[in-house]
Amino acid sequence: MQIYSQLAPLALGGAHGSAVAMGFFDGIHIGHRAVINGAVEWARAHGAAPAVFTFRLPTENKMKGKRLLSTEDKHALIASLGVEHYLCPDFEEIKAMTPEQFVLGIIRDCNARALFCGENFTFGARAAGTPELLRQLCAPLGVEVVVLPMAQFEEKPVSSTRIRTALEGGDIPAANAMLGMPYAIRFTVHHGAGLGRTLGVPTINQLYPQGFQLPRYGIYITRTRIGDRWYPSATGLGTRPTVNSDESKVTCETFIPGFTGDLYGTDPVVEFHAYLSPSKKFDTLDELRECIDHAAQRAQEYFAE
């Protein structure tokens, strides 16, 4: 049984084989980068092909928690780290494999000479495989196994779970430190109610897809990339209590001072840099506009420093 039928009978890296980093890698945080960079550096040193093995889960699947990245953005980030081959079967295709089938499948189909993982990596049906078992299975085959220790932040292991918890608490500096980059979203801009334009503070309206991790409701200093240019911006995430009585309707609206143009249907990147204040219900729309203007001014000052 071949895990990656679309790759067989390709032999990655030819006679020099490949170095494969393995994991789900949601968020591509600093611990994930250590594993991926290890495989890339090994491949360079040995003339091999750097590869990543991961897998797709439906966003409604709770097994790995709520998503930090889309599959497409995860792929792009991994490619930016120097990875040449990206292997991403659906979880359904591999979940019933024994640990032995899983490992032998990767070694065969990827022509693997080295496998890289984190110390908390599990594999095979019921997550029965451990890094120690991985070493035992690979040793007779002459395949090197490199197990990276978990990255640390504030003397505790970095994990996607900790990053989600930091986002839920509005602790953007901690989330960004563990990610090794600013937490960001790239969702399609939809038509909203047009209230911001009426108030003189037009916003772009992005909707979090189901299954994605939401940060704490409130107002954030952000910056938004449109084309090749970054703009300081202010983002409000929540249920818009001043103008909306439906508490189940969550919006993510970003005001980009100094930008004029139609972004409907595009998917600009919005990076989160600081949490300013919780969402609140204002008595008047003038107070709401003043709050948005103040947040935008704070964002411009933040990025001017």
Short mmCIF file of C-alpha atoms in Angstrom, two decimals:
data_model
loop_
_atom_site.label_atom_id
_atom_site.label_comp_id
_atom_site.label_asym_id
_atom_site.label_seq_id
_atom_site.Cartn_x
_atom_site.Cartn_y
_atom_site.Cartn_z
CA MET A 1 0.00 0.00 0.00
CA GLN A 2 1.46 3.33 -1.02
CA ILE A 3 0.64 6.42 0.98
CA TYR A 4 1.37 8.84 -1.84
CA SER A 5 0.19 7.13 -4.98
CA GLN A 6 0.55 10.40 -6.87
CA LEU A 7 4.33 10.35 -6.22
CA ALA A 8 5.12 6.72 -6.92
CA PRO A 9 7.16 5.58 -8.68
CA LEU A 10 9.13 8.82 -8.34
CA ALA A 11 12.25 8.40 -6.25
CA LEU A 12 12.77 11.67 -4.41
CA GLY A 13 16.35 12.87 -4.58
CA GLY A 14 17.45 10.05 -6.86
CA ALA A 15 20.39 8.10 -5.48
CA HIS A 16 20.74 10.59 -2.61
CA GLY A 17 17.20 10.06 -1.38
CA SER A 18 15.28 12.51 0.78
CA ALA A 19 15.13 13.90 4.30
CA VAL A 20 11.53 14.01 5.53
CA ALA A 21 10.13 16.17 8.33
CA MET A 22 6.96 14.61 9.75
CA GLY A 23 4.10 16.21 11.67
CA PHE A 24 0.73 17.94 11.42
CA PHE A 25 2.48 21.32 11.74
CA ASP A 26 -0.57 23.53 12.37
CA GLY A 27 0.69 27.09 12.75
CA ILE A 28 4.28 26.31 11.68
CA HIS A 29 5.44 27.52 15.11
CA ILE A 30 9.07 27.66 16.27
CA GLY A 31 9.07 23.99 17.28
CA HIS A 32 7.76 22.93 13.87
CA ARG A 33 10.38 25.10 12.18
CA ALA A 34 13.16 23.37 14.10
CA VAL A 35 11.99 19.99 12.75
CA ILE A 36 11.54 21.26 9.19
CA ASN A 37 14.81 23.21 9.18
CA GLY A 38 16.60 20.10 10.47
CA ALA A 39 15.39 18.11 7.46
CA VAL A 40 16.25 20.92 5.03
CA GLU A 41 19.78 21.30 6.42
CA TRP A 42 20.38 17.53 6.42
CA ALA A 43 19.20 17.35 2.81
CA ARG A 44 21.54 20.15 1.77
CA ALA A 45 24.50 18.53 3.52
CA HIS A 46 23.85 15.15 1.89
CA GLY A 47 22.67 16.22 -1.57
CA ALA A 48 19.22 14.88 -0.78
CA ALA A 49 15.72 16.25 -1.41
CA PRO A 50 14.09 18.13 1.53
CA ALA A 51 10.52 16.93 2.05
CA VAL A 52 7.65 17.32 4.50
CA PHE A 53 5.04 14.71 5.31
CA THR A 54 1.85 16.07 6.84
CA PHE A 55 -1.85 15.32 6.37
CA ARG A 56 -5.18 17.03 5.80
CA LEU A 57 -7.96 17.03 8.34
CA PRO A 58 -11.47 18.37 7.70
CA THR A 59 -11.72 21.70 9.55
CA GLU A 60 -14.67 20.36 11.56
CA ASN A 61 -12.45 17.53 12.87
CA LYS A 62 -11.58 18.29 16.51
CA MET A 63 -8.64 15.87 16.77
CA LYS A 64 -5.97 18.57 16.45
CA GLY A 65 -7.98 21.45 17.87
CA LYS A 66 -9.17 24.48 15.96
CA ARG A 67 -7.06 25.49 12.96
CA LEU A 68 -4.44 28.20 13.03
CA LEU A 69 -3.68 27.96 9.30
CA SER A 70 -5.45 26.84 6.15
CA THR A 71 -3.91 23.92 4.24
CA GLU A 72 -2.93 26.36 1.47
CA ASP A 73 -1.17 28.78 3.81
CA LYS A 74 0.56 25.93 5.63
CA HIS A 75 1.85 24.65 2.29
CA ALA A 76 3.13 28.11 1.30
CA LEU A 77 4.90 28.61 4.64
CA ILE A 78 6.55 25.21 4.45
CA ALA A 79 7.73 25.93 0.90
CA SER A 80 9.24 29.22 2.09
CA LEU A 81 11.47 27.23 4.49
CA GLY A 82 13.21 25.51 1.57
CA VAL A 83 11.13 22.35 1.35
CA GLU A 84 10.91 20.94 -2.19
CA HIS A 85 8.39 18.12 -1.76
CA TYR A 86 5.14 18.42 0.17
CA LEU A 87 3.27 15.21 0.91
CA CYS A 88 -0.23 15.74 2.25
CA PRO A 89 -2.65 12.81 2.08
CA ASP A 90 -6.08 12.98 3.68
CA PHE A 91 -6.09 11.64 7.22
CA GLU A 92 -8.69 9.06 6.21
CA GLU A 93 -6.12 7.47 3.87
CA ILE A 94 -3.58 6.81 6.61
CA LYS A 95 -5.45 6.58 9.92
CA ALA A 96 -5.81 2.77 9.86
CA MET A 97 -2.14 2.04 9.08
CA THR A 98 -0.08 0.26 11.70
CA PRO A 99 3.04 2.16 12.79
CA GLU A 100 5.12 -0.31 10.75
CA GLN A 101 3.06 0.24 7.59
CA PHE A 102 3.22 3.99 8.05
CA VAL A 103 7.00 4.16 8.45
CA LEU A 104 7.79 1.68 5.70
CA GLY A 105 5.41 3.51 3.38
CA ILE A 106 7.18 6.84 3.92
CA ILE A 107 10.63 5.29 3.55
CA ARG A 108 9.65 3.50 0.33
CA ASP A 109 7.55 6.17 -1.34
CA CYS A 110 9.83 9.07 -0.36
CA ASN A 111 13.11 7.23 -0.86
CA ALA A 112 13.85 8.50 2.66
CA ARG A 113 17.34 8.38 4.10
CA ALA A 114 16.53 10.48 7.17
CA LEU A 115 13.34 11.14 9.11
CA PHE A 116 12.84 14.15 11.39
CA CYS A 117 10.17 14.65 14.05
CA GLY A 118 9.51 16.31 17.40
CA GLU A 119 9.78 14.41 20.66
CA ASN A 120 5.97 14.36 21.00
CA PHE A 121 5.41 12.90 17.51
CA THR A 122 3.02 9.95 17.24
CA PHE A 123 2.05 7.92 14.19
CA GLY A 124 0.05 4.92 13.04
CA ALA A 125 -3.38 3.70 14.10
CA ARG A 126 -4.44 5.01 17.52
CA ALA A 127 -1.22 7.08 17.62
CA ALA A 128 0.58 3.94 18.76
CA GLY A 129 3.95 4.90 17.25
CA THR A 130 6.50 6.87 19.26
CA PRO A 131 9.92 8.35 18.40
CA GLU A 132 11.56 5.36 20.11
CA LEU A 133 9.60 2.92 17.95
CA LEU A 134 10.51 5.03 14.91
CA ARG A 135 14.21 4.55 15.74
CA GLN A 136 13.71 0.80 16.19
CA LEU A 137 11.95 0.45 12.83
CA CYS A 138 14.47 2.57 10.93
CA ALA A 139 17.73 1.24 12.38
CA PRO A 140 17.79 -2.07 10.42
CA LEU A 141 17.04 -0.13 7.22
CA GLY A 142 19.92 2.30 7.63
CA VAL A 143 17.55 5.28 7.83
CA GLU A 144 18.69 8.01 10.21
CA VAL A 145 16.14 9.31 12.73
CA VAL A 146 16.51 12.76 14.27
CA VAL A 147 14.16 13.64 17.15
CA LEU A 148 14.10 17.34 18.01
CA PRO A 149 13.31 18.52 21.56
CA MET A 150 10.23 20.67 21.92
CA ALA A 151 10.91 24.39 21.62
CA GLN A 152 10.49 26.39 24.83
CA PHE A 153 8.75 29.68 25.61
CA GLU A 154 8.76 31.02 29.15
CA GLU A 155 10.27 27.71 30.29
CA LYS A 156 7.38 25.61 28.96
CA PRO A 157 7.09 23.61 25.73
CA VAL A 158 5.66 25.43 22.74
CA SER A 159 2.57 23.83 21.25
CA SER A 160 -0.31 24.75 18.97
CA THR A 161 -2.56 24.32 22.03
CA ARG A 162 -0.63 26.99 23.95
CA ILE A 163 -0.84 29.31 20.96
CA ARG A 164 -4.60 28.85 20.74
CA THR A 165 -4.87 29.57 24.48
CA ALA A 166 -2.79 32.74 24.08
CA LEU A 167 -5.04 33.92 21.24
CA GLU A 168 -8.16 33.20 23.28
CA GLY A 169 -6.71 35.40 26.03
CA GLY A 170 -5.70 38.22 23.68
CA ASP A 171 -2.03 37.62 24.53
CA ILE A 172 -0.74 38.44 21.05
CA PRO A 173 2.93 38.92 22.08
CA ALA A 174 3.01 35.37 23.51
CA ALA A 175 1.24 33.87 20.49
CA ASN A 176 3.60 35.67 18.11
CA ALA A 177 6.68 34.65 20.09
CA MET A 178 5.67 30.99 19.92
CA LEU A 179 4.74 31.23 16.25
CA GLY A 180 8.03 32.94 15.43
CA MET A 181 6.05 35.41 13.32
CA PRO A 182 2.92 37.54 13.73
CA TYR A 183 -0.36 35.65 13.95
CA ALA A 184 -2.15 36.40 10.68
CA ILE A 185 -5.31 35.64 8.76
CA ARG A 186 -5.90 35.54 5.00
CA PHE A 187 -9.64 35.30 4.42
CA THR A 188 -11.73 36.59 1.52
CA VAL A 189 -13.21 40.08 1.91
CA HIS A 190 -17.03 40.01 1.94
CA HIS A 191 -19.63 42.74 1.70
CA GLY A 192 -20.70 43.91 5.13
CA ALA A 193 -23.45 46.29 6.22
CA GLY A 194 -21.49 49.33 4.96
CA LEU A 195 -21.73 51.09 8.33
CA GLY A 196 -18.01 51.91 8.47
CA ARG A 197 -18.19 53.69 5.13
CA THR A 198 -21.19 55.69 6.37
CA LEU A 199 -19.15 56.72 9.44
CA GLY A 200 -16.13 57.71 7.33
CA VAL A 201 -14.08 54.71 8.50
CA PRO A 202 -14.58 52.07 5.78
CA THR A 203 -13.58 48.58 6.84
CA ILE A 204 -12.86 45.27 5.15
CA ASN A 205 -15.03 42.46 6.43
CA GLN A 206 -13.46 38.99 6.71
CA LEU A 207 -15.25 35.95 8.10
CA TYR A 208 -13.43 33.24 10.04
CA PRO A 209 -14.23 29.86 8.44
CA GLN A 210 -15.81 27.25 10.68
CA GLY A 211 -13.21 25.29 12.61
CA PHE A 212 -10.62 28.09 12.81
CA GLN A 213 -9.32 29.45 16.11
CA LEU A 214 -10.77 32.84 17.02
CA PRO A 215 -8.70 35.30 19.07
CA ARG A 216 -10.31 37.10 21.99
CA TYR A 217 -13.07 39.48 21.00
CA GLY A 218 -11.85 43.07 20.99
CA ILE A 219 -9.87 45.70 19.14
CA TYR A 220 -6.38 45.02 17.83
CA ILE A 221 -3.44 46.85 16.35
CA THR A 222 -2.86 45.08 13.05
CA ARG A 223 -1.15 45.65 9.75
CA THR A 224 -2.60 44.66 6.41
CA ARG A 225 -0.81 43.65 3.24
CA ILE A 226 -2.41 44.79 0.02
CA GLY A 227 -0.35 43.77 -2.98
CA ASP A 228 3.26 44.28 -1.94
CA ARG A 229 2.57 47.07 0.55
CA TRP A 230 1.87 46.90 4.27
CA TYR A 231 -0.53 49.38 5.91
CA PRO A 232 -0.98 50.03 9.65
CA SER A 233 -4.57 49.07 10.50
CA ALA A 234 -7.02 48.53 13.34
CA THR A 235 -9.15 45.41 13.58
CA GLY A 236 -12.35 44.80 15.51
CA LEU A 237 -13.24 41.18 16.16
CA GLY A 238 -16.52 40.20 17.73
CA THR A 239 -20.28 40.56 17.50
CA ARG A 240 -20.42 44.36 16.98
CA PRO A 241 -22.62 44.93 20.07
CA THR A 242 -23.32 48.60 19.20
CA VAL A 243 -25.17 47.77 15.97
CA ASN A 244 -25.87 44.04 16.09
CA SER A 245 -28.12 42.13 18.47
CA ASP A 246 -27.22 38.68 17.08
CA GLU A 247 -24.45 37.43 19.38
CA SER A 248 -23.79 34.39 17.21
CA LYS A 249 -22.69 36.53 14.25
CA VAL A 250 -18.94 37.14 14.56
CA THR A 251 -17.24 39.60 12.26
CA CYS A 252 -13.62 40.61 11.74
CA GLU A 253 -13.49 44.17 10.42
CA THR A 254 -10.30 46.06 9.63
CA PHE A 255 -9.96 49.82 9.08
CA ILE A 256 -6.95 50.73 6.93
CA PRO A 257 -6.35 54.49 7.21
CA GLY A 258 -4.93 56.01 4.05
CA PHE A 259 -6.11 53.22 1.77
CA THR A 260 -8.84 53.69 -0.80
CA GLY A 261 -9.86 50.95 -3.15
CA ASP A 262 -12.15 47.98 -3.65
CA LEU A 263 -10.91 44.80 -1.95
CA TYR A 264 -14.08 42.74 -2.28
CA GLY A 265 -13.31 39.19 -3.33
CA THR A 266 -9.57 39.52 -2.54
CA ASP A 267 -7.82 37.88 0.41
CA PRO A 268 -5.43 40.39 2.02
CA VAL A 269 -3.20 39.27 4.88
CA VAL A 270 -4.01 40.86 8.25
CA GLU A 271 -1.29 40.47 10.92
CA PHE A 272 -2.17 40.90 14.60
CA HIS A 273 0.38 42.79 16.72
CA ALA A 274 -1.30 44.01 19.94
CA TYR A 275 -4.60 43.76 21.81
CA LEU A 276 -6.00 47.18 22.67
CA SER A 277 -9.34 46.71 24.41
CA PRO A 278 -12.37 44.44 24.75
CA SER A 279 -15.42 44.90 22.57
CA LYS A 280 -18.03 47.19 24.11
CA LYS A 281 -21.41 48.62 23.27
CA PHE A 282 -21.32 52.36 22.59
CA ASP A 283 -24.29 54.65 23.22
CA THR A 284 -23.85 56.50 19.92
CA LEU A 285 -22.32 55.86 16.51
CA ASP A 286 -20.11 58.93 17.04
CA GLU A 287 -18.51 57.18 20.02
CA LEU A 288 -17.97 54.09 17.87
CA ARG A 289 -16.29 56.17 15.16
CA GLU A 290 -14.05 57.86 17.73
CA CYS A 291 -13.01 54.45 19.06
CA ILE A 292 -12.09 53.25 15.55
CA ASP A 293 -10.18 56.47 14.83
CA HIS A 294 -8.30 56.16 18.11
CA ALA A 295 -7.35 52.55 17.40
CA ALA A 296 -6.14 53.51 13.92
CA GLN A 297 -4.03 56.31 15.41
CA ARG A 298 -2.52 53.86 17.92
CA ALA A 299 -1.69 51.49 15.03
CA GLN A 300 0.04 54.24 13.05
CA GLU A 301 2.07 55.24 16.11
CA TYR A 302 2.95 51.59 16.80
CA PHE A 303 4.42 51.03 13.37
CA ALA A 304 6.11 54.43 13.28
CA GLU A 305 8.25 53.50 16.29
#
